[in-house]
Structure formats: C-alpha cells, structure tokens
Amino acid sequence: MDKEKIEIKPGFEERYKKIFKDEYELFLKYSFKFPKRAIRVNTLRASIEEVKEQLEKIWNLESIPWCEEGFWINGDRRDIGNHLFHQLGKVYVQEPASMIPAVVLNPKPGEFVLDMAAAPGSKTTQMAAMMENKGGIIANESDYKRLKMLDMNLQRCGVLNAVITNMNGLALGKKNTRFDKVLIDAPCSGTGTIRKSFLTLKMWNKKMVEKLSRLQEKLLESAFNCVKKGGIVVYSTCSLEPFEDERVISNFLIKRSDAVPEEIELPLKRDSPITEFEKQEFHTGVKKCLRISPQRNDTDGFFVCRLKKL
Ligand code: SAM
C-alpha cells in the first residue's frame, strides 16, 4: 500500500515523531510494508518435523528465533488459510510478535491459567499446546460476537483443557478463584499493527488512547487480583502508545508494591522502553518491559510486561 495515499493525522505524526525521533520515517516504512506471514505449528495436532516436511514442498520456512514452533513463510503464501494443515489444526496462522506473550508467560502442563481477553484464541491455543492439554485454561472474552471464533479455533486445534467464559475481565478479579498464571492481552489502539489494517490509522485519536489506557489499567489490576502469590501475570498490547504500555505498568507499580517486573530475555531486537513521555516520568520498573517496533524485527509492534506477585 502506498503510504502517500493514506492520511496520517497531524496528532499522530507529532506523537510518533516524539516516540521515534529520527526513526519516524523508518517506523512508517515498516508500518506500511506488506506483512511477512507466519505460522505456528500446533503441537497438539502435529510435530514440527511433519509440518516442515510437508510444507517445505511448497514454501520456504524460516524459523522464528523466539518461538520454537513458529516459522515465517517465504514464497507465495496467499493460500495458507486454505491449506489442509490449517483446516486440520496442524498449524495456526499467527503474527510472530503475537507469539511472544505466551512464550513470556510460559505456562506449564498441569498449571491453572487465565486468558482474560482471549478471542480469537491465538494465545489460548498456543498456551494449550505449551501445556500439552494438561491442567486448565479459562479462556475469557467479554464480546459475545467473538466467542464463536474462539470456540472454533479451540476445537480446530484440539484444545481439551480450556473452558470458555463470557465475562467482563473487570469482574474476574472480584472472584475468589486464584490462578498460577494470567495473561491479559489487552484491547488496545493497535498502532503496532498498522500494516495489518490501515483502519487503525483512521480510528486513532488521543481521546481513544486515554480511554483505552484507563480500561487497560483496570484490566491489569483485575488480572493481578486473579493470580495467586508467587504467580505470574503477563500484560501485553499490540500498541506502541506509551500511555497504553509503560504508563499502565508505571501507574500499577506505584500502586502495588507486591508486583515485581521481571526481565524478559528473548533472541530479538528490541526498543528501549519509554521512561518518560509528555512530561510524565514513569516508574523505573518499566525498564524491564519488552517494547518492539515493526522496524526492529520486521514484525508487528508489541509491548509485553511480566509481573511476579510477591
Ligand atoms: N488474546 C487474543 C488472541 O491472541 O487471539 C487477542 C485479544 S484482543 C487484543 C483483545 C480482546 O479483548 C478482544 O477480543 C476484546 O473483545 C476483548 N475485551 C475488550 N474488553 C474486555 C473486557 N473488559 N474484558 C474481557 N475482554 C475484553
């Protein structure tokens, strides 16, 4: 898509020039680049060897360094969704950066896990595979219309250890159930995923970012209440907005002394987390967060934070 033909709002330009400085044009270039498609082998239905052997007959697969089951597909990849392996649930079409939050949460077989905002289920299916279908996942989604897709994906991928719930994530923190691990892959403005949908740019405005930021803070608080002591919460967004990312974490760390951000070590190129923005200085704990822009690894932009509950 030609970026000259798409309107970039002055407020967006001003803000993202502040974030990226002399890399702003590079950020735009990668935000408008045709996305490299990728798959994750669903090890509940197939082995990595089986998928590689078959798919390498038609495509060239390139390993994604931070996810053992993930592969970029090079060559003509228009029909991945129609390939039998997709229909049989042997592979899941998933953006490589979106594979990161589950890898960082690292759920193990036998654990009790909450996926607070689960539809359409990329990360639920990934976690079920990591857990070898053992233990349990509550796959929650507040939007009734998105449940069908979540359900279909869980069935297609042979997930047997997940139960779907249709609740507002904000209510879950008030229940007495405590999980070993919680993922809150929050609703966000999606400014890391412009190349997937240019609508993101059309919809973007500062008011929406502030509104989302308030919801994200509440969802993180609720997610943290759902985890047991010693447990882990992963907060993620596909937004590059400091107020949806570092500020959410910062405000939370200021409030909760029992939340400790943990180092995220993965083989990928990363941005420095933002420690202050628009005259607001953030908690030093944000330095542990993972921020990646599209131009770093030729992926969507993503933000991930791993918090331990003392
Ligand atoms: N984790 C999903 C995946 O990997 O396939 C993507 C989740 S998407 C980024 C965010 C989801 O949060 C949307 O499906 C949205 O409907 C849901 N959502 C929005 N507000 C919510 C709330 N208050 N409680 C729970 N889910 C919510």
CSV table of C-alpha atoms and ligand atoms in Angstrom, one decimal:
chain,number,residue,atom,x,y,z
A,1,MET,CA,0.0,0.0,0.0
A,2,ASP,CA,1.3,3.5,-0.9
A,3,LYS,CA,1.7,5.5,2.2
A,4,GLU,CA,1.3,8.7,0.3
A,5,LYS,CA,-2.4,7.8,-0.3
A,6,ILE,CA,-3.2,7.3,3.3
A,7,GLU,CA,-3.9,10.2,5.6
A,8,ILE,CA,-1.7,10.4,8.6
A,9,LYS,CA,-3.4,12.7,11.2
A,10,PRO,CA,-1.2,15.6,12.4
A,11,GLY,CA,-1.7,14.5,16.0
A,12,PHE,CA,-0.4,11.0,15.1
A,13,GLU,CA,2.6,12.4,13.3
A,14,GLU,CA,3.5,14.7,16.1
A,15,ARG,CA,3.2,12.0,18.7
A,16,TYR,CA,5.1,9.3,16.8
A,17,LYS,CA,7.9,11.7,15.9
A,18,LYS,CA,8.3,12.2,19.6
A,19,ILE,CA,8.4,8.4,20.1
A,20,PHE,CA,10.7,7.5,17.2
A,21,LYS,CA,12.6,10.8,16.6
A,22,ASP,CA,14.9,10.3,13.6
A,23,GLU,CA,13.5,6.8,13.1
A,24,TYR,CA,10.0,8.1,12.4
A,25,GLU,CA,10.2,7.6,8.6
A,26,LEU,CA,11.6,4.1,9.1
A,27,PHE,CA,8.7,3.3,11.5
A,28,LEU,CA,6.2,4.4,8.8
A,29,LYS,CA,8.1,2.4,6.1
A,30,TYR,CA,7.7,-0.8,8.1
A,31,SER,CA,4.2,0.1,9.2
A,32,PHE,CA,3.2,0.2,5.5
A,33,LYS,CA,5.2,-2.8,4.4
A,34,PHE,CA,3.4,-5.9,3.3
A,35,PRO,CA,3.4,-8.2,6.4
A,36,LYS,CA,5.5,-11.4,6.2
A,37,ARG,CA,3.1,-14.2,7.0
A,38,ALA,CA,3.9,-16.8,9.6
A,39,ILE,CA,2.5,-20.0,11.1
A,40,ARG,CA,2.9,-21.7,14.5
A,41,VAL,CA,2.9,-25.4,14.5
A,42,ASN,CA,0.2,-26.7,16.7
A,43,THR,CA,2.0,-29.5,18.6
A,44,LEU,CA,-1.4,-30.8,19.9
A,45,ARG,CA,-2.1,-32.0,16.3
A,46,ALA,CA,1.3,-32.3,14.6
A,47,SER,CA,5.0,-32.5,15.1
A,48,ILE,CA,7.3,-29.7,13.9
A,49,GLU,CA,9.1,-32.3,11.7
A,50,GLU,CA,5.8,-33.4,10.0
A,51,VAL,CA,4.7,-29.9,9.2
A,52,LYS,CA,8.2,-28.9,8.0
A,53,GLU,CA,8.5,-31.9,5.7
A,54,GLN,CA,5.1,-31.3,4.1
A,55,LEU,CA,5.1,-27.5,3.9
A,56,GLU,CA,8.7,-27.2,2.6
A,57,LYS,CA,7.5,-28.9,-0.5
A,58,ILE,CA,5.6,-25.7,-1.4
A,59,TRP,CA,7.0,-22.9,0.7
A,60,ASN,CA,10.3,-22.0,2.2
A,61,LEU,CA,10.0,-22.0,6.1
A,62,GLU,CA,12.2,-19.8,8.1
A,63,SER,CA,12.5,-20.3,11.9
A,64,ILE,CA,11.3,-17.5,14.2
A,65,PRO,CA,14.0,-17.3,16.8
A,66,TRP,CA,11.8,-16.6,19.8
A,67,CYS,CA,9.2,-19.3,19.3
A,68,GLU,CA,10.4,-22.9,18.6
A,69,GLU,CA,7.1,-23.7,16.8
A,70,GLY,CA,7.0,-20.5,14.8
A,71,PHE,CA,8.0,-20.1,11.1
A,72,TRP,CA,7.9,-17.3,8.6
A,73,ILE,CA,6.6,-18.5,5.2
A,74,ASN,CA,8.5,-17.2,2.3
A,75,GLY,CA,7.3,-17.6,-1.3
A,76,ASP,CA,3.7,-17.5,-2.5
A,77,ARG,CA,1.7,-17.8,0.7
A,78,ARG,CA,-1.7,-16.5,-0.2
A,79,ASP,CA,-3.4,-19.8,0.5
A,80,ILE,CA,-2.2,-20.8,3.9
A,81,GLY,CA,-5.7,-20.4,5.3
A,82,ASN,CA,-6.9,-22.9,2.7
A,83,HIS,CA,-4.2,-25.4,3.2
A,84,LEU,CA,-5.4,-28.7,4.7
A,85,PHE,CA,-2.9,-28.4,7.6
A,86,HIS,CA,-4.7,-25.2,8.6
A,87,GLN,CA,-8.1,-26.8,8.4
A,88,LEU,CA,-6.9,-29.8,10.4
A,89,GLY,CA,-5.5,-27.5,13.1
A,90,LYS,CA,-1.9,-28.7,12.5
A,91,VAL,CA,-0.9,-25.1,12.0
A,92,TYR,CA,-2.2,-21.7,13.3
A,93,VAL,CA,-1.6,-18.6,11.2
A,94,GLN,CA,-0.2,-16.2,13.7
A,95,GLU,CA,1.9,-13.0,13.6
A,96,PRO,CA,5.4,-13.7,15.0
A,97,ALA,CA,5.2,-10.8,17.6
A,98,SER,CA,1.9,-12.1,18.8
A,99,MET,CA,3.6,-15.4,19.7
A,100,ILE,CA,5.7,-13.5,22.4
A,101,PRO,CA,3.3,-13.1,25.3
A,102,ALA,CA,2.6,-16.8,25.7
A,103,VAL,CA,6.3,-17.6,25.5
A,104,VAL,CA,6.9,-15.0,28.2
A,105,LEU,CA,4.1,-16.3,30.4
A,106,ASN,CA,5.5,-19.9,29.9
A,107,PRO,CA,2.5,-21.9,31.1
A,108,LYS,CA,3.5,-25.5,32.1
A,109,PRO,CA,1.5,-28.8,31.9
A,110,GLY,CA,-0.8,-29.0,34.9
A,111,GLU,CA,-1.0,-25.3,35.7
A,112,PHE,CA,-4.2,-23.3,36.1
A,113,VAL,CA,-4.2,-20.4,33.7
A,114,LEU,CA,-6.5,-17.5,32.9
A,115,ASP,CA,-6.5,-15.9,29.5
A,116,MET,CA,-8.6,-12.8,30.4
A,117,ALA,CA,-9.2,-11.4,26.8
A,118,ALA,CA,-8.9,-14.5,24.7
A,119,ALA,CA,-10.7,-14.1,21.3
A,120,PRO,CA,-10.0,-15.2,18.7
A,121,GLY,CA,-7.7,-17.6,20.5
A,122,SER,CA,-4.2,-17.3,19.1
A,123,LYS,CA,-2.6,-17.2,22.5
A,124,THR,CA,-5.1,-19.7,24.2
A,125,THR,CA,-4.3,-22.3,21.5
A,126,GLN,CA,-0.6,-21.6,21.9
A,127,MET,CA,-0.8,-21.9,25.7
A,128,ALA,CA,-2.8,-25.2,25.5
A,129,ALA,CA,-0.1,-26.6,23.3
A,130,MET,CA,2.6,-25.5,25.7
A,131,MET,CA,0.7,-27.2,28.5
A,132,GLU,CA,0.2,-30.4,26.4
A,133,ASN,CA,-3.5,-30.1,27.1
A,134,LYS,CA,-2.8,-30.8,30.8
A,135,GLY,CA,-4.0,-28.5,33.6
A,136,GLY,CA,-6.7,-25.9,32.8
A,137,ILE,CA,-7.2,-22.7,31.0
A,138,ILE,CA,-10.1,-20.3,31.5
A,139,ALA,CA,-10.4,-18.6,28.1
A,140,ASN,CA,-12.5,-15.5,28.8
A,141,GLU,CA,-13.8,-13.0,26.3
A,142,SER,CA,-16.3,-10.2,27.1
A,143,ASP,CA,-17.6,-9.8,23.5
A,144,TYR,CA,-20.2,-12.4,22.8
A,145,LYS,CA,-19.8,-12.0,19.0
A,146,ARG,CA,-16.2,-13.0,19.2
A,147,LEU,CA,-16.9,-16.2,21.2
A,148,LYS,CA,-17.7,-18.3,18.1
A,149,MET,CA,-14.3,-17.7,16.5
A,150,LEU,CA,-12.6,-18.5,19.8
A,151,ASP,CA,-14.7,-21.7,20.1
A,152,MET,CA,-13.9,-22.7,16.5
A,153,ASN,CA,-10.2,-22.2,16.9
A,154,LEU,CA,-10.1,-24.2,20.2
A,155,GLN,CA,-11.9,-27.1,18.5
A,156,ARG,CA,-9.9,-26.9,15.3
A,157,CYS,CA,-6.7,-27.0,17.3
A,158,GLY,CA,-7.8,-29.9,19.5
A,159,VAL,CA,-7.7,-27.9,22.8
A,160,LEU,CA,-9.1,-30.1,25.5
A,161,ASN,CA,-8.1,-28.2,28.7
A,162,ALA,CA,-9.8,-24.9,28.1
A,163,VAL,CA,-13.2,-23.6,29.2
A,164,ILE,CA,-14.7,-20.5,27.6
A,165,THR,CA,-16.3,-17.9,29.7
A,166,ASN,CA,-18.1,-14.7,28.6
A,167,MET,CA,-17.5,-12.2,31.3
A,168,ASN,CA,-16.1,-8.7,31.7
A,169,GLY,CA,-12.5,-9.2,32.7
A,170,LEU,CA,-13.0,-6.5,35.3
A,171,ALA,CA,-15.4,-8.7,37.2
A,172,LEU,CA,-13.0,-11.7,37.3
A,173,GLY,CA,-10.7,-10.0,39.8
A,174,LYS,CA,-13.6,-9.9,42.3
A,175,LYS,CA,-14.0,-13.7,42.3
A,176,ASN,CA,-12.2,-15.9,44.7
A,177,THR,CA,-10.5,-18.1,42.1
A,178,ARG,CA,-6.7,-17.8,42.0
A,179,PHE,CA,-4.6,-18.9,39.0
A,180,ASP,CA,-1.0,-19.9,38.7
A,181,LYS,CA,-0.6,-17.6,35.7
A,182,VAL,CA,-2.7,-14.9,34.0
A,183,LEU,CA,-2.4,-13.4,30.5
A,184,ILE,CA,-4.0,-10.0,29.9
A,185,ASP,CA,-3.6,-9.4,26.2
A,186,ALA,CA,-5.5,-6.1,26.4
A,187,PRO,CA,-7.8,-4.4,24.0
A,188,CYS,CA,-5.7,-1.5,22.5
A,189,SER,CA,-5.4,1.1,19.8
A,190,GLY,CA,-3.3,-1.4,17.7
A,191,THR,CA,-0.7,1.1,16.5
A,192,GLY,CA,1.9,-1.7,16.2
A,193,THR,CA,-0.3,-3.4,13.6
A,194,ILE,CA,-0.9,-0.7,11.1
A,195,ARG,CA,0.3,-2.9,8.3
A,196,LYS,CA,-2.4,-5.4,9.1
A,197,SER,CA,-5.2,-2.8,8.9
A,198,PHE,CA,-4.9,0.8,7.8
A,199,LEU,CA,-8.2,1.4,9.6
A,200,THR,CA,-6.0,1.6,12.8
A,201,LEU,CA,-4.7,5.0,11.5
A,202,LYS,CA,-8.2,6.2,10.6
A,203,MET,CA,-9.5,5.4,14.1
A,204,TRP,CA,-6.6,6.7,16.1
A,205,ASN,CA,-7.1,9.7,18.3
A,206,LYS,CA,-5.8,10.9,21.6
A,207,LYS,CA,-9.1,10.6,23.4
A,208,MET,CA,-9.4,6.9,22.4
A,209,VAL,CA,-5.9,6.2,23.6
A,210,GLU,CA,-6.7,7.8,27.0
A,211,LYS,CA,-10.0,5.8,27.3
A,212,LEU,CA,-8.2,2.6,26.4
A,213,SER,CA,-5.4,3.4,28.9
A,214,ARG,CA,-7.9,3.7,31.7
A,215,LEU,CA,-9.6,0.4,30.8
A,216,GLN,CA,-6.1,-1.3,30.5
A,217,GLU,CA,-5.1,-0.1,34.0
A,218,LYS,CA,-8.3,-1.6,35.4
A,219,LEU,CA,-7.9,-4.9,33.5
A,220,LEU,CA,-4.3,-5.2,34.7
A,221,GLU,CA,-5.5,-4.7,38.3
A,222,SER,CA,-8.2,-7.3,37.9
A,223,ALA,CA,-5.7,-9.7,36.3
A,224,PHE,CA,-3.3,-9.2,39.2
A,225,ASN,CA,-6.0,-9.9,41.7
A,226,CYS,CA,-6.7,-13.2,39.9
A,227,VAL,CA,-3.2,-14.6,40.3
A,228,LYS,CA,-2.0,-16.4,43.5
A,229,LYS,CA,1.0,-15.3,45.5
A,230,GLY,CA,4.2,-16.3,43.6
A,231,GLY,CA,2.2,-16.4,40.4
A,232,ILE,CA,2.9,-14.5,37.1
A,233,VAL,CA,0.8,-12.0,35.2
A,234,VAL,CA,1.8,-11.1,31.6
A,235,TYR,CA,0.4,-7.8,30.3
A,236,SER,CA,0.6,-7.3,26.5
A,237,THR,CA,-0.7,-4.9,23.8
A,238,CYS,CA,-0.1,-4.5,20.1
A,239,SER,CA,0.0,-0.7,20.7
A,240,LEU,CA,3.1,1.5,20.7
A,241,GLU,CA,1.4,4.2,22.7
A,242,PRO,CA,3.4,4.9,25.9
A,243,PHE,CA,0.1,5.6,27.7
A,244,GLU,CA,-1.2,2.1,26.8
A,245,ASP,CA,2.1,0.5,27.6
A,246,GLU,CA,4.7,1.9,30.0
A,247,ARG,CA,2.3,4.3,31.8
A,248,VAL,CA,-0.1,1.5,32.5
A,249,ILE,CA,2.7,-0.5,34.1
A,250,SER,CA,4.2,2.5,35.9
A,251,ASN,CA,0.9,3.5,37.5
A,252,PHE,CA,0.3,-0.1,38.5
A,253,LEU,CA,3.8,-0.5,40.1
A,254,ILE,CA,3.3,2.8,42.0
A,255,LYS,CA,0.1,1.4,43.5
A,256,ARG,CA,1.2,-2.3,44.1
A,257,SER,CA,4.4,-2.9,46.0
A,258,ASP,CA,3.7,-6.7,45.7
A,259,ALA,CA,4.1,-6.5,41.9
A,260,VAL,CA,7.7,-7.1,40.7
A,261,PRO,CA,8.5,-6.7,37.0
A,262,GLU,CA,10.8,-9.4,35.7
A,263,GLU,CA,13.4,-9.4,33.0
A,264,ILE,CA,12.3,-10.7,29.5
A,265,GLU,CA,15.2,-12.4,27.7
A,266,LEU,CA,14.4,-13.4,24.1
A,267,PRO,CA,16.5,-13.6,21.0
A,268,LEU,CA,15.1,-10.5,19.2
A,269,LYS,CA,16.0,-6.9,18.6
A,270,ARG,CA,14.1,-4.5,21.0
A,271,ASP,CA,13.5,-0.8,21.6
A,272,SER,CA,14.4,0.9,24.8
A,273,PRO,CA,11.3,1.1,27.0
A,274,ILE,CA,10.0,4.7,27.3
A,275,THR,CA,10.8,6.1,30.7
A,276,GLU,CA,9.1,9.5,30.3
A,277,PHE,CA,6.6,10.9,27.9
A,278,GLU,CA,4.8,14.3,27.6
A,279,LYS,CA,6.3,15.5,30.9
A,280,GLN,CA,5.2,12.3,32.7
A,281,GLU,CA,8.0,10.3,34.3
A,282,PHE,CA,7.5,6.6,34.7
A,283,HIS,CA,8.4,4.1,37.4
A,284,THR,CA,11.9,2.7,36.9
A,285,GLY,CA,10.4,-0.8,36.8
A,286,VAL,CA,9.3,-0.1,33.2
A,287,LYS,CA,12.9,-0.7,32.1
A,288,LYS,CA,12.2,-4.4,32.4
A,289,CYS,CA,9.4,-4.3,29.8
A,290,LEU,CA,9.8,-5.5,26.3
A,291,ARG,CA,8.9,-3.0,23.6
A,292,ILE,CA,9.4,-3.8,19.9
A,293,SER,CA,8.6,-1.7,16.9
A,294,PRO,CA,7.9,-3.1,13.4
A,295,GLN,CA,11.3,-2.0,12.1
A,296,ARG,CA,13.2,-4.0,14.6
A,297,ASN,CA,12.4,-7.5,13.5
A,298,ASP,CA,10.0,-6.9,10.6
A,299,THR,CA,7.0,-7.9,12.7
A,300,ASP,CA,4.1,-6.1,14.2
A,301,GLY,CA,4.9,-3.8,17.1
A,302,PHE,CA,4.3,-5.2,20.5
A,303,PHE,CA,4.7,-4.4,24.2
A,304,VAL,CA,5.0,-7.1,26.9
A,305,CYS,CA,5.5,-7.0,30.7
A,306,ARG,CA,6.0,-9.9,33.0
A,307,LEU,CA,5.0,-9.3,36.6
A,308,LYS,CA,5.5,-11.6,39.6
A,309,LYS,CA,3.2,-11.4,42.6
A,310,LEU,CA,5.0,-11.4,45.9
B,1,SAM,N1,-5.6,-12.7,23.0
B,1,SAM,C1,-6.3,-12.7,21.8
B,1,SAM,C2,-5.6,-13.6,20.8
B,1,SAM,O1,-4.4,-13.7,20.9
B,1,SAM,O2,-6.2,-14.1,19.9
B,1,SAM,C3,-6.5,-11.3,21.2
B,1,SAM,C4,-7.2,-10.4,22.2
B,1,SAM,S1,-7.6,-8.8,21.6
B,1,SAM,C5,-6.1,-8.0,21.6
B,1,SAM,C6,-8.4,-8.1,22.9
B,1,SAM,C7,-9.7,-8.7,23.3
B,1,SAM,O3,-10.2,-8.2,24.5
B,1,SAM,C8,-10.8,-8.5,22.3
B,1,SAM,O4,-11.3,-9.7,21.8
B,1,SAM,C9,-11.9,-7.8,23.0
B,1,SAM,O5,-13.2,-8.1,22.7
B,1,SAM,C10,-11.6,-8.2,24.4
B,1,SAM,N2,-12.1,-7.3,25.5
B,1,SAM,C11,-12.3,-6.0,25.5
B,1,SAM,N3,-12.7,-5.5,26.7
B,1,SAM,C12,-12.7,-6.6,27.5
B,1,SAM,C13,-13.0,-6.8,28.9
B,1,SAM,N4,-13.4,-5.7,29.6
B,1,SAM,N5,-12.9,-8.0,29.4
B,1,SAM,C14,-12.5,-9.0,28.7
B,1,SAM,N6,-12.2,-8.9,27.4
B,1,SAM,C15,-12.3,-7.7,26.8
